[in-house]
Short mmCIF file of C-alpha atoms and ligand atoms in Angstrom, two decimals:
data_model
loop_
_atom_site.label_atom_id
_atom_site.label_comp_id
_atom_site.label_asym_id
_atom_site.label_seq_id
_atom_site.Cartn_x
_atom_site.Cartn_y
_atom_site.Cartn_z
CA MET A 12 109.55 96.17 118.88
CA CYS A 13 108.90 99.58 117.95
CA ASP A 14 106.32 100.08 118.96
CA THR A 15 106.96 102.81 121.59
CA ALA A 16 108.31 105.14 118.74
CA PHE A 17 105.14 105.24 117.10
CA VAL A 18 103.24 106.77 119.83
CA HIS A 19 105.30 109.81 118.93
CA ASN A 20 104.73 110.39 115.66
CA ASP A 21 101.20 112.59 115.34
CA GLN A 22 103.79 115.81 115.27
CA LEU A 23 105.54 114.29 112.42
CA PHE A 24 102.88 112.94 110.77
CA ASP A 25 100.96 117.00 110.61
CA ARG A 26 104.53 117.90 109.03
CA ILE A 27 104.42 115.40 106.65
CA ALA A 28 100.63 116.22 105.69
CA ASP A 29 101.12 119.90 105.82
CA ALA A 30 104.23 119.95 103.29
CA LEU A 31 102.26 117.81 101.16
CA VAL A 32 99.82 120.35 101.17
CA GLU A 33 102.28 123.23 100.38
CA VAL A 34 104.73 122.34 98.93
CA GLY A 35 103.78 118.22 97.45
CA TYR A 36 107.12 116.75 99.15
CA ILE A 37 109.13 116.66 102.18
CA VAL A 38 112.98 115.65 102.66
CA LEU A 39 113.10 114.12 106.18
CA PRO A 40 116.62 113.51 107.74
CA GLN A 41 115.50 111.26 110.28
CA ALA A 42 111.71 109.89 110.43
CA LEU A 43 111.96 106.35 111.01
CA PRO A 44 113.59 105.09 114.55
CA VAL A 45 117.36 104.57 113.53
CA SER A 46 116.88 100.78 115.50
CA LEU A 47 114.53 99.69 112.46
CA VAL A 48 116.66 101.26 109.35
CA ASP A 49 119.30 99.53 111.33
CA GLN A 50 117.40 96.64 111.04
CA LEU A 51 116.50 96.99 107.61
CA VAL A 52 119.83 96.79 106.31
CA ALA A 53 120.69 94.30 108.50
CA ARG A 54 117.79 92.61 106.17
CA LEU A 55 118.97 93.88 102.96
CA HIS A 56 122.59 92.82 103.21
CA ALA A 57 121.24 89.19 104.22
CA LEU A 58 119.32 88.70 101.11
CA ASP A 59 121.03 86.81 98.40
CA ASP A 60 121.68 88.31 94.93
CA GLU A 61 119.52 85.99 93.80
CA ASP A 62 116.98 87.51 95.55
CA PHE A 63 116.94 90.78 93.61
CA LYS A 64 115.58 91.14 89.83
CA ARG A 65 116.65 94.04 87.37
CA ALA A 66 114.21 96.69 87.44
CA GLY A 67 111.81 97.07 84.47
CA ILE A 68 109.41 100.18 83.54
CA GLY A 69 105.97 100.12 82.78
CA ARG A 70 103.64 97.58 84.26
CA GLN A 71 102.29 94.40 83.36
CA ASP A 72 101.64 94.38 79.53
CA ASP A 73 103.97 96.72 78.82
CA PHE A 74 106.60 96.00 81.42
CA GLN A 75 109.91 95.80 80.21
CA ILE A 76 113.26 95.67 80.95
CA ASP A 77 115.52 98.97 79.33
CA THR A 78 119.36 99.37 80.99
CA SER A 79 119.40 102.85 79.43
CA VAL A 80 116.55 104.10 81.49
CA ARG A 81 117.39 102.43 84.70
CA ARG A 82 119.93 100.03 86.31
CA ASP A 83 118.83 99.45 89.55
CA ARG A 84 118.16 95.63 90.91
CA ILE A 85 114.94 95.13 93.13
CA ARG A 86 113.39 92.84 95.47
CA TRP A 87 109.95 93.84 96.91
CA LEU A 88 109.39 93.74 100.77
CA GLN A 89 107.27 91.14 102.45
CA GLN A 90 105.61 90.34 105.28
CA GLU A 91 107.83 87.44 106.28
CA HIS A 92 110.69 89.60 108.04
CA ALA A 93 110.43 91.30 111.23
CA ALA A 94 111.75 94.49 110.15
CA GLU A 95 110.01 94.54 106.68
CA VAL A 96 106.64 93.86 108.65
CA ALA A 97 107.46 96.79 111.14
CA PHE A 98 108.87 99.45 108.03
CA LEU A 99 105.28 98.40 106.27
CA LYS A 100 103.27 99.18 109.50
CA TRP A 101 105.40 102.25 110.00
CA MET A 102 104.19 103.13 106.42
CA ASP A 103 100.44 102.35 107.12
CA GLU A 104 100.37 104.17 110.30
CA LEU A 105 101.43 106.89 108.23
CA ARG A 106 98.69 105.54 105.42
CA LEU A 107 95.92 106.25 107.69
CA ALA A 108 97.36 109.39 109.10
CA LEU A 109 97.33 111.32 105.86
CA ASN A 110 93.77 110.00 105.01
CA ARG A 111 92.92 111.26 108.38
CA ARG A 112 94.32 114.63 108.06
CA LEU A 113 94.01 114.58 103.92
CA PHE A 114 90.94 112.81 103.19
CA MET A 115 93.91 111.26 100.62
CA GLY A 116 92.03 107.76 100.43
CA LEU A 117 95.29 105.63 100.19
CA MET A 118 94.44 102.20 99.83
CA ASP A 119 97.83 100.60 100.59
CA TYR A 120 101.25 100.22 100.04
CA GLU A 121 103.89 98.77 97.86
CA CYS A 122 107.76 98.69 98.14
CA HIS A 123 111.05 97.39 97.22
CA PHE A 124 114.53 97.45 98.03
CA ALA A 125 116.50 98.63 95.59
CA SER A 126 120.46 98.21 95.03
CA TYR A 127 122.62 100.31 92.54
CA GLY A 128 125.73 99.30 92.02
CA ILE A 129 128.74 101.52 90.82
CA GLY A 130 127.53 103.54 87.53
CA ALA A 131 123.89 102.39 88.00
CA PHE A 132 121.47 105.56 87.38
CA TYR A 133 117.48 106.07 87.10
CA LYS A 134 116.75 108.37 84.36
CA LYS A 135 114.19 111.40 84.66
CA HIS A 136 110.54 109.82 85.07
CA LEU A 137 107.49 110.06 86.91
CA ASP A 138 106.22 107.43 88.81
CA ALA A 139 102.64 107.78 87.81
CA PHE A 140 100.73 109.22 84.97
CA LYS A 141 98.34 111.91 85.81
CA ARG A 142 95.45 111.05 86.56
CA PRO A 143 92.34 113.03 84.76
CA ALA A 144 90.17 115.51 87.09
CA PRO A 145 87.52 113.95 88.76
CA LEU A 146 85.17 115.48 86.98
CA LEU A 147 86.20 114.85 83.44
CA GLN A 148 86.14 111.09 83.95
CA ALA A 149 84.11 109.80 81.67
CA PRO A 150 81.57 107.03 83.29
CA LEU A 151 82.41 104.79 80.35
CA GLN A 152 84.05 102.16 79.85
CA ILE A 153 87.19 101.33 81.59
CA SER A 154 90.32 99.69 80.11
CA PRO A 155 92.23 96.82 82.38
CA LEU A 156 94.74 99.66 82.64
CA GLN A 157 92.90 102.30 84.31
CA ALA A 158 91.01 99.94 86.88
CA GLN A 159 94.40 99.25 88.60
CA PRO A 160 95.41 100.97 91.32
CA SER A 161 97.65 103.84 90.30
CA ARG A 162 100.43 105.64 92.59
CA VAL A 163 99.82 108.54 94.12
CA LEU A 164 102.36 109.28 97.18
CA SER A 165 105.94 108.19 96.53
CA THR A 166 108.47 107.56 99.41
CA VAL A 167 111.87 106.69 99.03
CA LEU A 168 114.29 105.17 102.37
CA TYR A 169 117.94 105.68 102.23
CA LEU A 170 119.78 102.81 103.72
CA ASN A 171 123.37 104.28 102.89
CA PRO A 172 126.08 104.73 105.82
CA ASP A 173 128.12 107.70 105.43
CA TRP A 174 127.47 109.18 102.35
CA GLN A 175 129.76 111.22 100.75
CA THR A 176 129.79 114.19 98.77
CA GLY A 177 131.39 112.56 95.65
CA ASP A 178 129.39 109.46 95.92
CA GLY A 179 127.29 110.55 93.82
CA GLY A 180 123.15 108.65 93.61
CA GLU A 181 121.61 112.12 94.06
CA LEU A 182 117.76 112.10 93.62
CA ARG A 183 117.34 114.71 91.93
CA LEU A 184 114.04 116.41 91.62
CA TYR A 185 112.21 118.39 88.95
CA ASP A 186 108.91 121.34 89.42
CA GLU A 187 106.01 120.20 87.68
CA ALA A 188 106.34 121.95 84.35
CA ASP A 189 110.20 119.93 84.40
CA ALA A 190 111.80 123.68 83.69
CA LEU A 191 113.92 123.78 87.46
CA VAL A 192 115.56 121.49 89.48
CA LEU A 193 113.75 121.67 93.17
CA GLU A 194 116.33 119.67 95.22
CA THR A 195 118.93 117.73 94.50
CA ILE A 196 118.82 114.92 97.29
CA ALA A 197 121.92 113.01 98.91
CA PRO A 198 120.88 109.58 99.61
CA GLU A 199 122.04 109.29 103.24
CA TYR A 200 121.95 106.93 106.31
CA GLY A 201 117.82 107.21 107.02
CA LYS A 202 116.58 109.70 104.93
CA LEU A 203 113.12 110.05 103.93
CA VAL A 204 111.98 111.85 101.32
CA ILE A 205 108.00 111.85 100.19
CA PHE A 206 106.81 113.06 96.90
CA LEU A 207 103.02 113.15 95.26
CA SER A 208 104.03 110.82 92.42
CA GLU A 209 102.31 112.48 89.79
CA LYS A 210 103.70 115.77 90.12
CA PHE A 211 107.31 115.46 90.37
CA PRO A 212 109.24 114.61 87.71
CA HIS A 213 112.42 112.85 89.24
CA GLU A 214 116.31 111.27 88.41
CA VAL A 215 118.71 109.52 90.29
CA LEU A 216 122.28 110.28 89.44
CA VAL A 217 125.30 108.35 88.57
CA ALA A 218 125.98 106.02 91.74
CA LYS A 219 129.97 105.80 92.84
CA ARG A 220 129.42 103.50 95.10
CA GLU A 221 126.86 100.74 96.16
CA ARG A 222 123.54 102.80 96.60
CA HIS A 223 120.64 100.98 98.49
CA SER A 224 117.10 102.35 99.22
CA ILE A 225 113.56 101.66 99.58
CA ALA A 226 111.13 102.75 97.40
CA GLY A 227 107.34 102.47 97.87
CA TRP A 228 104.30 104.10 96.41
CA PHE A 229 101.01 104.24 98.18
CA ARG A 230 97.72 103.72 96.03
CA VAL A 231 94.49 104.74 95.83
CA SER A 232 91.66 102.28 93.82
CA GLY A 233 91.16 102.76 90.12
CA PRO A 234 87.98 104.36 89.08
CA MET A 235 84.94 102.09 89.58
C1 OGA B 18 111.91 105.04 91.97
C2 OGA B 18 112.77 106.24 92.03
C3 OGA B 18 114.30 107.30 93.99
C4 OGA B 18 115.85 107.10 94.35
O1 OGA B 18 112.39 103.80 92.12
O2 OGA B 18 111.15 105.37 91.66
O3 OGA B 18 112.74 107.29 91.68
O4 OGA B 18 116.14 108.18 95.02
N1 OGA B 18 113.79 106.19 93.32
O5 OGA B 18 116.22 106.21 94.48
MN1 MN B 19 110.50 107.47 90.33
#
Protein backbone atom coordinates (compact mmCIF):
# COMPACT_ATOMS: atom_id res chain seq x y z
CA MET A 1 0.00 0.00 0.00
CA CYS A 2 2.59 2.53 1.10
CA ASP A 3 5.60 0.48 0.05
CA THR A 4 6.78 2.87 -2.60
CA ALA A 5 6.94 5.69 -0.06
CA PHE A 6 9.37 3.66 2.05
CA VAL A 7 11.97 3.65 -0.72
CA HIS A 8 12.72 7.34 -0.18
CA ASN A 9 13.21 7.14 3.56
CA ASP A 10 17.01 6.86 3.64
CA GLN A 11 17.60 10.60 3.82
CA LEU A 12 14.91 11.01 6.41
CA PHE A 13 16.44 8.26 8.54
CA ASP A 14 19.86 9.93 8.16
CA ARG A 15 18.38 13.17 9.49
CA ILE A 16 16.76 11.42 12.42
CA ALA A 17 19.98 9.57 13.30
CA ASP A 18 22.03 12.78 13.10
CA ALA A 19 19.57 14.65 15.32
CA LEU A 20 19.56 11.89 17.92
CA VAL A 21 23.35 12.04 18.11
CA GLU A 22 23.57 15.83 18.13
CA VAL A 23 20.62 16.91 20.31
CA GLY A 24 18.77 13.75 21.30
CA TYR A 25 15.43 14.60 19.70
CA ILE A 26 13.77 15.73 16.49
CA VAL A 27 10.42 17.26 15.54
CA LEU A 28 9.30 16.38 12.02
CA PRO A 29 6.25 18.26 10.71
CA GLN A 30 5.60 15.42 8.28
CA ALA A 31 7.49 12.13 8.17
CA LEU A 32 5.01 9.38 7.31
CA PRO A 33 3.00 9.38 4.08
CA VAL A 34 -0.12 11.52 4.55
CA SER A 35 -2.25 8.65 3.22
CA LEU A 36 -1.02 6.49 6.09
CA VAL A 37 -1.80 9.19 8.65
CA ASP A 38 -5.29 9.50 7.14
CA GLN A 39 -5.81 5.75 7.46
CA LEU A 40 -4.65 5.75 11.07
CA VAL A 41 -7.12 8.51 11.89
CA ALA A 42 -9.92 6.57 10.20
CA ARG A 43 -8.91 3.49 12.18
CA LEU A 44 -8.81 5.42 15.45
CA HIS A 45 -12.28 6.82 14.89
CA ALA A 46 -13.67 3.43 13.93
CA LEU A 47 -12.70 2.02 17.32
CA ASP A 48 -15.31 1.91 20.05
CA ASP A 49 -14.98 3.80 23.27
CA GLU A 50 -14.82 0.46 25.08
CA ASP A 51 -11.65 -0.38 23.18
CA PHE A 52 -9.87 2.39 25.05
CA LYS A 53 -8.69 2.00 28.64
CA ARG A 54 -7.68 4.59 31.14
CA ALA A 55 -3.90 4.85 31.00
CA GLY A 56 -1.87 4.06 34.07
CA ILE A 57 1.63 4.71 35.32
CA GLY A 58 4.37 2.25 36.25
CA ARG A 59 4.43 -1.21 34.83
CA GLN A 60 3.16 -4.62 35.76
CA ASP A 61 3.86 -4.95 39.50
CA ASP A 62 3.58 -1.27 40.32
CA PHE A 63 0.97 -0.34 37.72
CA GLN A 64 -1.55 2.17 39.00
CA ILE A 65 -4.12 4.56 37.66
CA ASP A 66 -3.61 8.08 38.94
CA THR A 67 -5.79 10.71 37.32
CA SER A 68 -3.75 13.49 38.94
CA VAL A 69 -0.80 12.42 36.76
CA ARG A 70 -2.41 11.50 33.46
CA ARG A 71 -5.91 11.52 32.02
CA ASP A 72 -5.55 10.01 28.59
CA ARG A 73 -7.20 6.82 27.39
CA ILE A 74 -5.22 4.32 25.36
CA ARG A 75 -5.49 1.36 23.05
CA TRP A 76 -2.43 -0.66 22.01
CA LEU A 77 -1.83 -1.11 18.28
CA GLN A 78 -2.10 -4.62 16.94
CA GLN A 79 -1.20 -6.34 13.71
CA GLU A 80 -4.84 -6.94 12.84
CA HIS A 81 -5.70 -3.85 10.82
CA ALA A 82 -4.03 -2.66 7.59
CA ALA A 83 -3.31 0.85 8.88
CA GLU A 84 -1.84 -0.48 12.10
CA VAL A 85 0.26 -3.01 10.17
CA ALA A 86 1.56 -0.28 7.84
CA PHE A 87 2.44 1.99 10.76
CA LEU A 88 4.24 -0.79 12.63
CA LYS A 89 6.09 -1.63 9.43
CA TRP A 90 7.22 1.98 9.01
CA MET A 91 8.45 2.02 12.59
CA ASP A 92 10.28 -1.24 12.05
CA GLU A 93 12.08 0.30 9.07
CA LEU A 94 13.09 3.16 11.33
CA ARG A 95 14.22 0.70 14.01
CA LEU A 96 16.48 -1.16 11.57
CA ALA A 97 17.78 2.08 10.07
CA LEU A 98 18.77 3.43 13.48
CA ASN A 99 20.38 0.16 14.45
CA ARG A 100 22.41 0.27 11.25
CA ARG A 101 23.44 3.87 11.69
CA LEU A 102 23.87 4.13 15.44
CA PHE A 103 24.16 0.54 16.69
CA MET A 104 21.36 1.26 19.12
CA GLY A 105 20.38 -2.39 19.48
CA LEU A 106 16.67 -1.58 19.35
CA MET A 107 14.83 -4.89 19.74
CA ASP A 108 11.19 -4.01 19.32
CA TYR A 109 8.55 -1.30 19.30
CA GLU A 110 5.32 -0.98 21.25
CA CYS A 111 2.76 1.76 20.73
CA HIS A 112 -0.78 2.83 21.53
CA PHE A 113 -3.38 5.23 20.32
CA ALA A 114 -3.95 7.86 22.99
CA SER A 115 -7.01 10.06 23.32
CA TYR A 116 -7.02 13.08 25.58
CA GLY A 117 -10.50 14.42 26.25
CA ILE A 118 -11.11 18.09 26.96
CA GLY A 119 -9.21 18.97 30.14
CA ALA A 120 -6.88 15.94 29.93
CA PHE A 121 -3.13 16.25 30.43
CA TYR A 122 -0.07 14.22 31.35
CA LYS A 123 2.14 15.68 34.07
CA LYS A 124 5.89 15.92 33.65
CA HIS A 125 7.57 12.52 33.52
CA LEU A 126 10.36 10.46 31.96
CA ASP A 127 9.43 7.51 29.75
CA ALA A 128 12.24 5.37 31.16
CA PHE A 129 14.39 5.05 34.20
CA LYS A 130 17.99 5.85 33.50
CA ARG A 131 19.96 2.67 32.97
CA PRO A 132 23.27 2.33 34.74
CA ALA A 133 26.31 2.83 32.52
CA PRO A 134 27.44 -0.55 31.15
CA LEU A 135 30.73 -0.50 33.09
CA LEU A 136 28.92 0.01 36.35
CA GLN A 137 26.43 -2.74 35.75
CA ALA A 138 26.89 -5.31 38.47
CA PRO A 139 27.11 -8.82 37.01
CA LEU A 140 25.32 -10.08 40.09
CA GLN A 141 21.65 -10.79 40.39
CA ILE A 142 19.19 -9.41 37.91
CA SER A 143 15.85 -8.60 39.41
CA PRO A 144 12.81 -9.49 37.28
CA LEU A 145 12.21 -5.78 36.72
CA GLN A 146 15.71 -5.15 35.37
CA ALA A 147 15.45 -8.15 33.10
CA GLN A 148 12.49 -6.59 31.31
CA PRO A 149 13.03 -4.77 28.06
CA SER A 150 13.47 -1.06 28.59
CA ARG A 151 12.34 1.90 26.60
CA VAL A 152 15.14 3.89 25.02
CA LEU A 153 13.53 5.89 22.24
CA SER A 154 10.09 7.52 22.35
CA THR A 155 7.93 8.52 19.40
CA VAL A 156 4.70 10.48 19.21
CA LEU A 157 2.66 10.89 16.04
CA TYR A 158 -0.16 13.42 16.15
CA LEU A 159 -3.52 12.81 14.51
CA ASN A 160 -5.29 16.17 14.95
CA PRO A 161 -6.46 18.04 11.85
CA ASP A 162 -6.52 21.86 12.08
CA TRP A 163 -5.02 22.17 15.54
CA GLN A 164 -5.16 25.84 16.58
CA THR A 165 -2.92 27.78 18.95
CA GLY A 166 -5.62 28.07 21.59
CA ASP A 167 -6.36 24.35 21.58
CA GLY A 168 -3.58 23.65 24.12
CA GLY A 169 -2.40 20.05 24.43
CA GLU A 170 1.20 20.93 23.57
CA LEU A 171 4.01 18.52 24.28
CA ARG A 172 6.59 20.37 26.36
CA LEU A 173 10.13 18.97 26.33
CA TYR A 174 12.61 19.89 29.06
CA ASP A 175 16.37 19.52 29.04
CA GLU A 176 18.06 16.64 30.79
CA ALA A 177 18.69 18.71 33.94
CA ASP A 178 15.00 19.61 33.97
CA ALA A 179 15.95 23.30 34.10
CA LEU A 180 14.96 24.63 30.69
CA VAL A 181 12.04 24.28 28.33
CA LEU A 182 13.54 23.03 25.07
CA GLU A 183 10.42 22.95 22.94
CA THR A 184 6.68 23.47 23.18
CA ILE A 185 5.21 21.38 20.39
CA ALA A 186 1.67 21.71 19.06
CA PRO A 187 0.14 18.26 18.33
CA GLU A 188 -0.46 19.04 14.66
CA TYR A 189 -1.63 16.59 12.03
CA GLY A 190 1.09 14.22 10.86
CA LYS A 191 3.82 15.67 13.09
CA LEU A 192 6.24 13.07 14.44
CA VAL A 193 8.39 13.70 17.51
CA ILE A 194 11.24 11.34 18.41
CA PHE A 195 13.35 11.64 21.56
CA LEU A 196 15.66 9.63 23.80
CA SER A 197 13.41 8.22 26.51
CA GLU A 198 15.91 8.44 29.37
CA LYS A 199 16.98 12.00 28.70
CA PHE A 200 14.04 14.31 28.33
CA PRO A 201 11.44 15.04 30.99
CA HIS A 202 8.25 16.07 29.21
CA GLU A 203 4.59 16.81 29.80
CA VAL A 204 1.37 17.22 27.88
CA LEU A 205 -0.36 20.51 28.63
CA VAL A 206 -4.12 20.59 29.19
CA ALA A 207 -6.00 19.88 25.97
CA LYS A 208 -8.88 22.25 25.25
CA ARG A 209 -10.09 20.01 22.47
CA GLU A 210 -10.03 16.27 22.00
CA ARG A 211 -6.46 15.29 21.17
CA HIS A 212 -5.33 12.12 19.44
CA SER A 213 -1.90 10.58 18.97
CA ILE A 214 0.07 7.38 18.73
CA ALA A 215 2.73 7.19 21.43
CA GLY A 216 5.36 4.49 21.02
CA TRP A 217 8.66 3.22 22.35
CA PHE A 218 11.58 1.35 20.91
CA ARG A 219 13.02 -1.01 23.47
CA VAL A 220 16.26 -2.80 24.13
CA SER A 221 16.28 -6.11 25.96
CA GLY A 222 17.14 -6.16 29.65
CA PRO A 223 20.64 -7.10 30.84
CA MET A 224 21.51 -10.76 30.31
C1 LIG B 1 3.45 9.57 26.74
C2 LIG B 1 3.66 10.98 26.33
C3 LIG B 1 3.31 12.77 24.77
C4 LIG B 1 2.31 13.32 23.82
O1 LIG B 1 2.44 8.97 26.30
O2 LIG B 1 4.29 9.04 27.49
O3 LIG B 1 4.50 11.61 26.93
O4 LIG B 1 2.56 14.39 23.27
N1 LIG B 1 2.96 11.51 25.30
O5 LIG B 1 1.25 12.72 23.64
MN1 LIG C 1 5.92 10.30 27.88
